[in-house]
mmCIF file with all atom_site columns, C-alpha atoms in Angstrom:
data_model
loop_
_atom_site.group_PDB
_atom_site.id
_atom_site.type_symbol
_atom_site.label_atom_id
_atom_site.label_alt_id
_atom_site.label_comp_id
_atom_site.label_asym_id
_atom_site.label_entity_id
_atom_site.label_seq_id
_atom_site.pdbx_PDB_ins_code
_atom_site.Cartn_x
_atom_site.Cartn_y
_atom_site.Cartn_z
_atom_site.occupancy
_atom_site.B_iso_or_equiv
_atom_site.pdbx_formal_charge
_atom_site.auth_seq_id
_atom_site.auth_comp_id
_atom_site.auth_asym_id
_atom_site.auth_atom_id
_atom_site.pdbx_PDB_model_num
ATOM 1   C CA . UNK A 1 1   ? 230.158 75.548 -43.622 1.00 37.00 ? 214 UNK A CA 1
ATOM 2   C CA . UNK A 1 2   ? 231.412 72.318 -42.151 1.00 36.00 ? 215 UNK A CA 1
ATOM 3   C CA . UNK A 1 3   ? 232.245 73.916 -38.785 1.00 38.00 ? 216 UNK A CA 1
ATOM 4   C CA . UNK A 1 4   ? 228.694 75.214 -38.522 1.00 35.00 ? 217 UNK A CA 1
ATOM 5   C CA . UNK A 1 5   ? 227.311 71.730 -39.146 1.00 34.00 ? 218 UNK A CA 1
ATOM 6   C CA . UNK A 1 6   ? 229.544 70.226 -36.467 1.00 35.00 ? 219 UNK A CA 1
ATOM 7   C CA . UNK A 1 7   ? 228.420 72.778 -33.883 1.00 33.00 ? 220 UNK A CA 1
ATOM 8   C CA . UNK A 1 8   ? 224.799 72.308 -34.790 1.00 33.00 ? 221 UNK A CA 1
ATOM 9   C CA . UNK A 1 9   ? 225.193 68.613 -33.993 1.00 32.00 ? 222 UNK A CA 1
ATOM 10  C CA . UNK A 1 10  ? 226.550 69.558 -30.554 1.00 37.00 ? 223 UNK A CA 1
ATOM 11  C CA . UNK A 1 11  ? 223.701 72.016 -30.128 1.00 35.00 ? 224 UNK A CA 1
ATOM 12  C CA . UNK A 1 12  ? 221.002 69.518 -30.976 1.00 33.00 ? 225 UNK A CA 1
ATOM 13  C CA . UNK A 1 13  ? 222.355 67.039 -28.454 1.00 36.00 ? 226 UNK A CA 1
ATOM 14  C CA . UNK A 1 14  ? 222.581 69.521 -25.567 1.00 38.00 ? 227 UNK A CA 1
ATOM 15  C CA . UNK A 1 15  ? 220.097 71.297 -23.328 1.00 38.00 ? 228 UNK A CA 1
ATOM 16  C CA . UNK A 1 16  ? 218.568 74.185 -25.268 1.00 33.00 ? 229 UNK A CA 1
ATOM 17  C CA . UNK A 1 17  ? 217.979 76.504 -22.324 1.00 35.00 ? 230 UNK A CA 1
ATOM 18  C CA . UNK A 1 18  ? 221.650 77.152 -21.489 1.00 44.00 ? 231 UNK A CA 1
ATOM 19  C CA . UNK A 1 19  ? 222.732 80.752 -22.183 1.00 50.00 ? 232 UNK A CA 1
ATOM 20  C CA . UNK A 1 20  ? 225.877 79.580 -24.011 1.00 62.00 ? 233 UNK A CA 1
ATOM 21  C CA . UNK A 1 21  ? 223.850 77.516 -26.421 1.00 64.00 ? 234 UNK A CA 1
ATOM 22  C CA . UNK A 1 22  ? 221.520 80.421 -27.019 1.00 67.00 ? 235 UNK A CA 1
ATOM 23  C CA . UNK A 1 23  ? 224.552 82.570 -27.809 1.00 66.00 ? 236 UNK A CA 1
ATOM 24  C CA . UNK A 1 24  ? 225.866 79.933 -30.184 1.00 69.00 ? 237 UNK A CA 1
ATOM 25  C CA . UNK A 1 25  ? 222.510 79.585 -31.867 1.00 72.00 ? 238 UNK A CA 1
ATOM 26  C CA . UNK A 1 26  ? 222.209 83.366 -32.274 1.00 70.00 ? 239 UNK A CA 1
ATOM 27  C CA . UNK A 1 27  ? 225.729 83.588 -33.698 1.00 66.00 ? 240 UNK A CA 1
ATOM 28  C CA . UNK A 1 28  ? 225.122 80.792 -36.180 1.00 63.00 ? 241 UNK A CA 1
ATOM 29  C CA . UNK A 1 29  ? 221.789 82.223 -37.288 1.00 64.00 ? 242 UNK A CA 1
ATOM 30  C CA . UNK A 1 30  ? 223.471 85.607 -37.666 1.00 72.00 ? 243 UNK A CA 1
ATOM 31  C CA . UNK A 1 31  ? 225.898 84.131 -40.174 1.00 71.00 ? 244 UNK A CA 1
ATOM 32  C CA . UNK A 1 32  ? 228.832 83.814 -37.776 1.00 77.00 ? 245 UNK A CA 1
ATOM 33  C CA . UNK A 1 33  ? 230.977 80.775 -38.443 1.00 88.00 ? 246 UNK A CA 1
ATOM 34  C CA . UNK A 1 34  ? 232.876 78.712 -35.892 1.00 91.00 ? 247 UNK A CA 1
ATOM 35  C CA . UNK A 1 35  ? 236.661 78.474 -36.127 1.00 94.00 ? 248 UNK A CA 1
ATOM 36  C CA . UNK A 1 36  ? 237.325 75.879 -33.393 1.00 96.00 ? 249 UNK A CA 1
ATOM 37  C CA . UNK A 1 37  ? 235.548 73.743 -30.795 1.00 95.00 ? 250 UNK A CA 1
ATOM 38  C CA . UNK A 1 38  ? 237.203 72.382 -27.642 1.00 97.00 ? 251 UNK A CA 1
ATOM 39  C CA . UNK A 1 39  ? 235.672 69.949 -25.153 1.00 97.00 ? 252 UNK A CA 1
ATOM 40  C CA . UNK A 1 40  ? 236.162 69.243 -21.474 1.00 98.00 ? 253 UNK A CA 1
ATOM 41  C CA . UNK A 1 41  ? 234.520 66.149 -19.993 1.00 97.00 ? 254 UNK A CA 1
ATOM 42  C CA . UNK A 1 42  ? 231.025 67.680 -20.075 1.00 97.00 ? 255 UNK A CA 1
ATOM 43  C CA . UNK A 1 43  ? 231.255 71.126 -21.667 1.00 96.00 ? 256 UNK A CA 1
ATOM 44  C CA . UNK A 1 44  ? 232.229 72.778 -24.937 1.00 95.00 ? 257 UNK A CA 1
ATOM 45  C CA . UNK A 1 45  ? 233.769 76.089 -25.917 1.00 96.00 ? 258 UNK A CA 1
ATOM 46  C CA . UNK A 1 46  ? 233.576 77.405 -29.474 1.00 94.00 ? 259 UNK A CA 1
ATOM 47  C CA . UNK A 1 47  ? 235.771 80.123 -30.927 1.00 96.00 ? 260 UNK A CA 1
ATOM 48  C CA . UNK A 1 48  ? 233.721 82.160 -33.362 1.00 94.00 ? 261 UNK A CA 1
ATOM 49  C CA . UNK A 1 49  ? 235.175 83.735 -36.492 1.00 93.00 ? 262 UNK A CA 1
ATOM 50  C CA . UNK A 1 50  ? 235.205 87.169 -34.801 1.00 94.00 ? 263 UNK A CA 1
ATOM 51  C CA . UNK A 1 51  ? 237.473 85.807 -32.022 1.00 96.00 ? 264 UNK A CA 1
ATOM 52  C CA . UNK A 1 52  ? 234.798 85.654 -29.327 1.00 94.00 ? 265 UNK A CA 1
ATOM 53  C CA . UNK A 1 53  ? 233.958 82.489 -27.380 1.00 94.00 ? 266 UNK A CA 1
ATOM 54  C CA . UNK A 1 54  ? 230.664 80.768 -26.620 1.00 92.00 ? 267 UNK A CA 1
ATOM 55  C CA . UNK A 1 55  ? 230.617 77.958 -24.044 1.00 93.00 ? 268 UNK A CA 1
ATOM 56  C CA . UNK A 1 56  ? 227.934 75.483 -22.971 1.00 92.00 ? 269 UNK A CA 1
ATOM 57  C CA . UNK A 1 57  ? 227.420 72.252 -21.056 1.00 93.00 ? 270 UNK A CA 1
ATOM 58  C CA . UNK A 1 58  ? 227.700 71.495 -17.348 1.00 95.00 ? 271 UNK A CA 1
ATOM 59  C CA . UNK A 1 59  ? 228.893 74.411 -15.234 1.00 94.00 ? 272 UNK A CA 1
ATOM 60  C CA . UNK A 1 60  ? 231.164 72.278 -13.019 1.00 96.00 ? 273 UNK A CA 1
ATOM 61  C CA . UNK A 1 61  ? 233.069 71.232 -16.152 1.00 97.00 ? 274 UNK A CA 1
ATOM 62  C CA . UNK A 1 62  ? 233.784 74.745 -17.426 1.00 95.00 ? 275 UNK A CA 1
ATOM 63  C CA . UNK A 1 63  ? 230.716 75.784 -19.381 1.00 93.00 ? 276 UNK A CA 1
ATOM 64  C CA . UNK A 1 64  ? 230.284 79.111 -17.578 1.00 93.00 ? 277 UNK A CA 1
ATOM 65  C CA . UNK A 1 65  ? 232.664 81.702 -19.058 1.00 94.00 ? 278 UNK A CA 1
ATOM 66  C CA . UNK A 1 66  ? 230.536 84.656 -17.919 1.00 92.00 ? 279 UNK A CA 1
ATOM 67  C CA . UNK A 1 67  ? 233.089 86.000 -15.403 1.00 93.00 ? 280 UNK A CA 1
ATOM 68  C CA . UNK A 1 68  ? 235.808 86.262 -18.075 1.00 95.00 ? 281 UNK A CA 1
ATOM 69  C CA . UNK A 1 69  ? 233.554 87.231 -21.015 1.00 93.00 ? 282 UNK A CA 1
ATOM 70  C CA . UNK A 1 70  ? 235.156 90.679 -21.378 1.00 95.00 ? 283 UNK A CA 1
ATOM 71  C CA . UNK A 1 71  ? 238.595 89.074 -21.704 1.00 96.00 ? 284 UNK A CA 1
ATOM 72  C CA . UNK A 1 72  ? 237.503 86.566 -24.365 1.00 97.00 ? 285 UNK A CA 1
ATOM 73  C CA . UNK A 1 73  ? 238.315 88.746 -27.381 1.00 97.00 ? 286 UNK A CA 1
ATOM 74  C CA . UNK A 1 74  ? 240.615 88.040 -30.331 1.00 98.00 ? 287 UNK A CA 1
ATOM 75  C CA . UNK A 1 75  ? 240.877 84.407 -29.248 1.00 98.00 ? 288 UNK A CA 1
ATOM 76  C CA . UNK A 1 76  ? 243.128 82.278 -31.446 1.00 98.00 ? 289 UNK A CA 1
ATOM 77  C CA . UNK A 1 77  ? 242.548 78.892 -29.819 1.00 97.00 ? 290 UNK A CA 1
ATOM 78  C CA . UNK A 1 78  ? 240.932 77.206 -26.821 1.00 98.00 ? 291 UNK A CA 1
ATOM 79  C CA . UNK A 1 79  ? 242.344 74.203 -24.955 1.00 98.00 ? 292 UNK A CA 1
ATOM 80  C CA . UNK A 1 80  ? 240.470 72.087 -22.403 1.00 98.00 ? 293 UNK A CA 1
ATOM 81  C CA . UNK A 1 81  ? 241.340 70.030 -19.369 1.00 98.00 ? 294 UNK A CA 1
ATOM 82  C CA . UNK A 1 82  ? 238.821 67.644 -17.813 1.00 98.00 ? 295 UNK A CA 1
ATOM 83  C CA . UNK A 1 83  ? 236.819 70.524 -16.335 1.00 98.00 ? 296 UNK A CA 1
ATOM 84  C CA . UNK A 1 84  ? 238.278 73.862 -17.437 1.00 98.00 ? 297 UNK A CA 1
ATOM 85  C CA . UNK A 1 85  ? 239.312 75.879 -20.486 1.00 98.00 ? 298 UNK A CA 1
ATOM 86  C CA . UNK A 1 86  ? 242.241 78.132 -21.417 1.00 98.00 ? 299 UNK A CA 1
ATOM 87  C CA . UNK A 1 87  ? 241.924 80.560 -24.321 1.00 98.00 ? 300 UNK A CA 1
ATOM 88  C CA . UNK A 1 88  ? 244.939 82.055 -26.097 1.00 98.00 ? 301 UNK A CA 1
ATOM 89  C CA . UNK A 1 89  ? 244.431 85.629 -27.289 1.00 98.00 ? 302 UNK A CA 1
ATOM 90  C CA . UNK A 1 90  ? 246.110 87.160 -30.347 1.00 98.00 ? 303 UNK A CA 1
ATOM 91  C CA . UNK A 1 91  ? 248.082 89.485 -28.034 1.00 98.00 ? 304 UNK A CA 1
ATOM 92  C CA . UNK A 1 92  ? 249.656 86.475 -26.255 1.00 98.00 ? 305 UNK A CA 1
ATOM 93  C CA . UNK A 1 93  ? 247.591 86.733 -23.084 1.00 96.00 ? 306 UNK A CA 1
ATOM 94  C CA . UNK A 1 94  ? 245.890 83.641 -21.735 1.00 96.00 ? 307 UNK A CA 1
ATOM 95  C CA . UNK A 1 95  ? 242.422 83.522 -20.154 1.00 96.00 ? 308 UNK A CA 1
ATOM 96  C CA . UNK A 1 96  ? 241.223 80.504 -18.169 1.00 96.00 ? 309 UNK A CA 1
ATOM 97  C CA . UNK A 1 97  ? 237.911 79.586 -16.597 1.00 97.00 ? 310 UNK A CA 1
ATOM 98  C CA . UNK A 1 98  ? 236.111 76.576 -15.212 1.00 97.00 ? 311 UNK A CA 1
ATOM 99  C CA . UNK A 1 99  ? 236.459 74.314 -12.227 1.00 97.00 ? 312 UNK A CA 1
ATOM 100 C CA . UNK A 1 100 ? 239.484 75.237 -10.062 1.00 95.00 ? 313 UNK A CA 1
ATOM 101 C CA . UNK A 1 101 ? 240.100 71.526 -9.411  1.00 95.00 ? 314 UNK A CA 1
ATOM 102 C CA . UNK A 1 102 ? 240.980 71.191 -13.108 1.00 97.00 ? 315 UNK A CA 1
ATOM 103 C CA . UNK A 1 103 ? 242.993 74.368 -13.629 1.00 95.00 ? 316 UNK A CA 1
ATOM 104 C CA . UNK A 1 104 ? 240.050 76.722 -14.111 1.00 93.00 ? 317 UNK A CA 1
ATOM 105 C CA . UNK A 1 105 ? 241.625 79.565 -12.201 1.00 86.00 ? 318 UNK A CA 1
ATOM 106 C CA . UNK A 1 106 ? 245.099 80.678 -11.338 1.00 82.00 ? 319 UNK A CA 1
ATOM 107 C CA . UNK A 1 107 ? 246.728 82.972 -8.827  1.00 88.00 ? 320 UNK A CA 1
ATOM 108 C CA . UNK A 1 108 ? 247.604 86.608 -9.561  1.00 91.00 ? 321 UNK A CA 1
ATOM 109 C CA . UNK A 1 109 ? 251.273 85.526 -9.589  1.00 92.00 ? 322 UNK A CA 1
ATOM 110 C CA . UNK A 1 110 ? 250.583 83.000 -12.350 1.00 93.00 ? 323 UNK A CA 1
ATOM 111 C CA . UNK A 1 111 ? 248.364 85.463 -14.223 1.00 91.00 ? 324 UNK A CA 1
ATOM 112 C CA . UNK A 1 112 ? 251.246 87.966 -14.301 1.00 93.00 ? 325 UNK A CA 1
ATOM 113 C CA . UNK A 1 113 ? 253.448 85.366 -16.037 1.00 95.00 ? 326 UNK A CA 1
ATOM 114 C CA . UNK A 1 114 ? 250.829 84.496 -18.675 1.00 94.00 ? 327 UNK A CA 1
ATOM 115 C CA . UNK A 1 115 ? 251.974 87.024 -21.244 1.00 94.00 ? 328 UNK A CA 1
ATOM 116 C CA . UNK A 1 116 ? 253.549 86.563 -24.647 1.00 97.00 ? 329 UNK A CA 1
ATOM 117 C CA . UNK A 1 117 ? 252.199 82.979 -24.728 1.00 98.00 ? 330 UNK A CA 1
ATOM 118 C CA . UNK A 1 118 ? 252.722 81.010 -27.941 1.00 98.00 ? 331 UNK A CA 1
ATOM 119 C CA . UNK A 1 119 ? 250.887 77.773 -27.041 1.00 98.00 ? 332 UNK A CA 1
ATOM 120 C CA . UNK A 1 120 ? 249.062 75.984 -24.258 1.00 98.00 ? 333 UNK A CA 1
ATOM 121 C CA . UNK A 1 121 ? 248.296 72.335 -23.529 1.00 98.00 ? 334 UNK A CA 1
ATOM 122 C CA . UNK A 1 122 ? 246.376 70.523 -20.823 1.00 98.00 ? 335 UNK A CA 1
ATOM 123 C CA . UNK A 1 123 ? 246.522 67.377 -18.776 1.00 98.00 ? 336 UNK A CA 1
ATOM 124 C CA . UNK A 1 124 ? 243.293 66.240 -17.134 1.00 98.00 ? 337 UNK A CA 1
ATOM 125 C CA . UNK A 1 125 ? 243.682 68.617 -14.202 1.00 98.00 ? 338 UNK A CA 1
ATOM 126 C CA . UNK A 1 126 ? 246.290 71.222 -15.156 1.00 98.00 ? 339 UNK A CA 1
ATOM 127 C CA . UNK A 1 127 ? 247.587 73.512 -17.889 1.00 98.00 ? 340 UNK A CA 1
ATOM 128 C CA . UNK A 1 128 ? 251.027 74.427 -19.183 1.00 98.00 ? 341 UNK A CA 1
ATOM 129 C CA . UNK A 1 129 ? 251.656 77.513 -21.293 1.00 98.00 ? 342 UNK A CA 1
ATOM 130 C CA . UNK A 1 130 ? 254.738 78.066 -23.424 1.00 98.00 ? 343 UNK A CA 1
ATOM 131 C CA . UNK A 1 131 ? 255.891 81.648 -23.831 1.00 98.00 ? 344 UNK A CA 1
ATOM 132 C CA . UNK A 1 132 ? 257.781 82.977 -26.844 1.00 98.00 ? 345 UNK A CA 1
ATOM 133 C CA . UNK A 1 133 ? 260.904 83.324 -24.677 1.00 98.00 ? 346 UNK A CA 1
ATOM 134 C CA . UNK A 1 134 ? 260.936 79.543 -24.010 1.00 98.00 ? 347 UNK A CA 1
ATOM 135 C CA . UNK A 1 135 ? 259.633 79.908 -20.428 1.00 97.00 ? 348 UNK A CA 1
ATOM 136 C CA . UNK A 1 136 ? 256.884 77.540 -19.220 1.00 98.00 ? 349 UNK A CA 1
ATOM 137 C CA . UNK A 1 137 ? 254.056 78.575 -16.861 1.00 97.00 ? 350 UNK A CA 1
ATOM 138 C CA . UNK A 1 138 ? 251.947 75.897 -15.128 1.00 97.00 ? 351 UNK A CA 1
ATOM 139 C CA . UNK A 1 139 ? 248.817 75.918 -12.971 1.00 97.00 ? 352 UNK A CA 1
ATOM 140 C CA . UNK A 1 140 ? 246.157 73.520 -11.796 1.00 97.00 ? 353 UNK A CA 1
ATOM 141 C CA . UNK A 1 141 ? 246.371 70.350 -9.724  1.00 96.00 ? 354 UNK A CA 1
ATOM 142 C CA . UNK A 1 142 ? 250.011 69.929 -8.595  1.00 96.00 ? 355 UNK A CA 1
ATOM 143 C CA . UNK A 1 143 ? 250.054 66.133 -8.996  1.00 96.00 ? 356 UNK A CA 1
ATOM 144 C CA . UNK A 1 144 ? 248.808 66.402 -12.599 1.00 97.00 ? 357 UNK A CA 1
ATOM 145 C CA . UNK A 1 145 ? 251.550 68.810 -13.647 1.00 97.00 ? 358 UNK A CA 1
ATOM 146 C CA . UNK A 1 146 ? 250.113 72.043 -12.275 1.00 97.00 ? 359 UNK A CA 1
ATOM 147 C CA . UNK A 1 147 ? 253.309 72.547 -10.283 1.00 96.00 ? 360 UNK A CA 1
ATOM 148 C CA . UNK A 1 148 ? 256.541 72.480 -12.267 1.00 97.00 ? 361 UNK A CA 1
ATOM 149 C CA . UNK A 1 149 ? 258.645 73.778 -9.368  1.00 96.00 ? 362 UNK A CA 1
ATOM 150 C CA . UNK A 1 150 ? 260.921 70.715 -9.043  1.00 96.00 ? 363 UNK A CA 1
ATOM 151 C CA . UNK A 1 151 ? 261.976 71.018 -12.716 1.00 98.00 ? 364 UNK A CA 1
ATOM 152 C CA . UNK A 1 152 ? 261.480 74.768 -13.307 1.00 96.00 ? 365 UNK A CA 1
ATOM 153 C CA . UNK A 1 153 ? 265.229 75.407 -13.601 1.00 96.00 ? 366 UNK A CA 1
ATOM 154 C CA . UNK A 1 154 ? 265.321 72.894 -16.493 1.00 98.00 ? 367 UNK A CA 1
ATOM 155 C CA . UNK A 1 155 ? 262.394 74.531 -18.310 1.00 97.00 ? 368 UNK A CA 1
ATOM 156 C CA . UNK A 1 156 ? 264.438 76.959 -20.361 1.00 95.00 ? 369 UNK A CA 1
ATOM 157 C CA . UNK A 1 157 ? 264.680 77.234 -24.131 1.00 98.00 ? 370 UNK A CA 1
ATOM 158 C CA . UNK A 1 158 ? 261.553 75.106 -24.471 1.00 98.00 ? 371 UNK A CA 1
ATOM 159 C CA . UNK A 1 159 ? 260.243 74.828 -28.040 1.00 98.00 ? 372 UNK A CA 1
ATOM 160 C CA . UNK A 1 160 ? 257.245 72.482 -27.584 1.00 98.00 ? 373 UNK A CA 1
ATOM 161 C CA . UNK A 1 161 ? 254.942 71.094 -24.916 1.00 98.00 ? 374 UNK A CA 1
ATOM 162 C CA . UNK A 1 162 ? 252.874 67.926 -24.777 1.00 98.00 ? 375 UNK A CA 1
ATOM 163 C CA . UNK A 1 163 ? 250.584 66.446 -22.147 1.00 98.00 ? 376 UNK A CA 1
ATOM 164 C CA . UNK A 1 164 ? 249.259 63.071 -21.098 1.00 98.00 ? 377 UNK A CA 1
ATOM 165 C CA . UNK A 1 165 ? 246.347 62.529 -18.729 1.00 97.00 ? 378 UNK A CA 1
ATOM 166 C CA . UNK A 1 166 ? 248.427 63.497 -15.690 1.00 98.00 ? 379 UNK A CA 1
ATOM 167 C CA . UNK A 1 167 ? 251.840 64.756 -16.788 1.00 98.00 ? 380 UNK A CA 1
ATOM 168 C CA . UNK A 1 168 ? 253.635 67.122 -19.152 1.00 98.00 ? 381 UNK A CA 1
ATOM 169 C CA . UNK A 1 169 ? 256.712 66.894 -21.354 1.00 98.00 ? 382 UNK A CA 1
ATOM 170 C CA . UNK A 1 170 ? 258.711 69.859 -22.604 1.00 98.00 ? 383 UNK A CA 1
ATOM 171 C CA . UNK A 1 171 ? 261.060 69.622 -25.579 1.00 98.00 ? 384 UNK A CA 1
ATOM 172 C CA . UNK A 1 172 ? 264.034 71.953 -25.278 1.00 98.00 ? 385 UNK A CA 1
ATOM 173 C CA . UNK A 1 173 ? 265.969 73.452 -28.164 1.00 98.00 ? 386 UNK A CA 1
ATOM 174 C CA . UNK A 1 174 ? 268.983 71.253 -27.238 1.00 98.00 ? 387 UNK A CA 1
ATOM 175 C CA . UNK A 1 175 ? 266.887 68.111 -27.862 1.00 98.00 ? 388 UNK A CA 1
ATOM 176 C CA . UNK A 1 176 ? 266.407 67.230 -24.204 1.00 98.00 ? 389 UNK A CA 1
ATOM 177 C CA . UNK A 1 177 ? 262.976 66.393 -22.795 1.00 98.00 ? 390 UNK A CA 1
ATOM 178 C CA . UNK A 1 178 ? 261.871 67.485 -19.324 1.00 98.00 ? 391 UNK A CA 1
ATOM 179 C CA . UNK A 1 179 ? 258.847 65.814 -17.693 1.00 98.00 ? 392 UNK A CA 1
ATOM 180 C CA . UNK A 1 180 ? 256.786 66.608 -14.597 1.00 98.00 ? 393 UNK A CA 1
ATOM 181 C CA . UNK A 1 181 ? 253.513 65.597 -13.039 1.00 98.00 ? 394 UNK A CA 1
ATOM 182 C CA . UNK A 1 182 ? 252.253 62.157 -12.046 1.00 97.00 ? 395 UNK A CA 1
ATOM 183 C CA . UNK A 1 183 ? 254.933 59.538 -12.882 1.00 94.00 ? 396 UNK A CA 1
ATOM 184 C CA . UNK A 1 184 ? 252.271 56.917 -13.616 1.00 95.00 ? 397 UNK A CA 1
ATOM 185 C CA . UNK A 1 185 ? 251.170 59.040 -16.615 1.00 95.00 ? 398 UNK A CA 1
ATOM 186 C CA . UNK A 1 186 ? 254.632 59.704 -18.002 1.00 85.00 ? 399 UNK A CA 1
#
């Protein structure tokens, strides 16, 4: 299909020896189709039709998903920051990996809040996840929106999130917009 052709173009332009590319090649040759591709600055992550994920590119930009491979099941969508990825599972859990400078890991406290997630978006160095209850969870570089502490009490009844290079905006059900992150980016 079309998705297979797109991924093959990425494959042909990348280094063939990377384990993620070999996994992608094996999946494509096995008849597996690709549902989505996300890109950081120098890495890709593909969601296969069976809900698994294959990643490739430069390790320091999130290509190595090996440590979270057992959690990358029933993936609905993958989002990328400049150097990390976040994958939304069908059960509402969120899995992230990549460079910690770009939101590639989060604390156990944040991990505990990443349940019942409906969507996720990324700035260059941080992520924001919207839960079904309208609560927003953030992690990553504080100045790029990874810390929503100063506005957390306003992040209630949120219905949509958006991100710029270094900031986030949350649309609330009452029509108000709450922003946080680097003021020069919004």
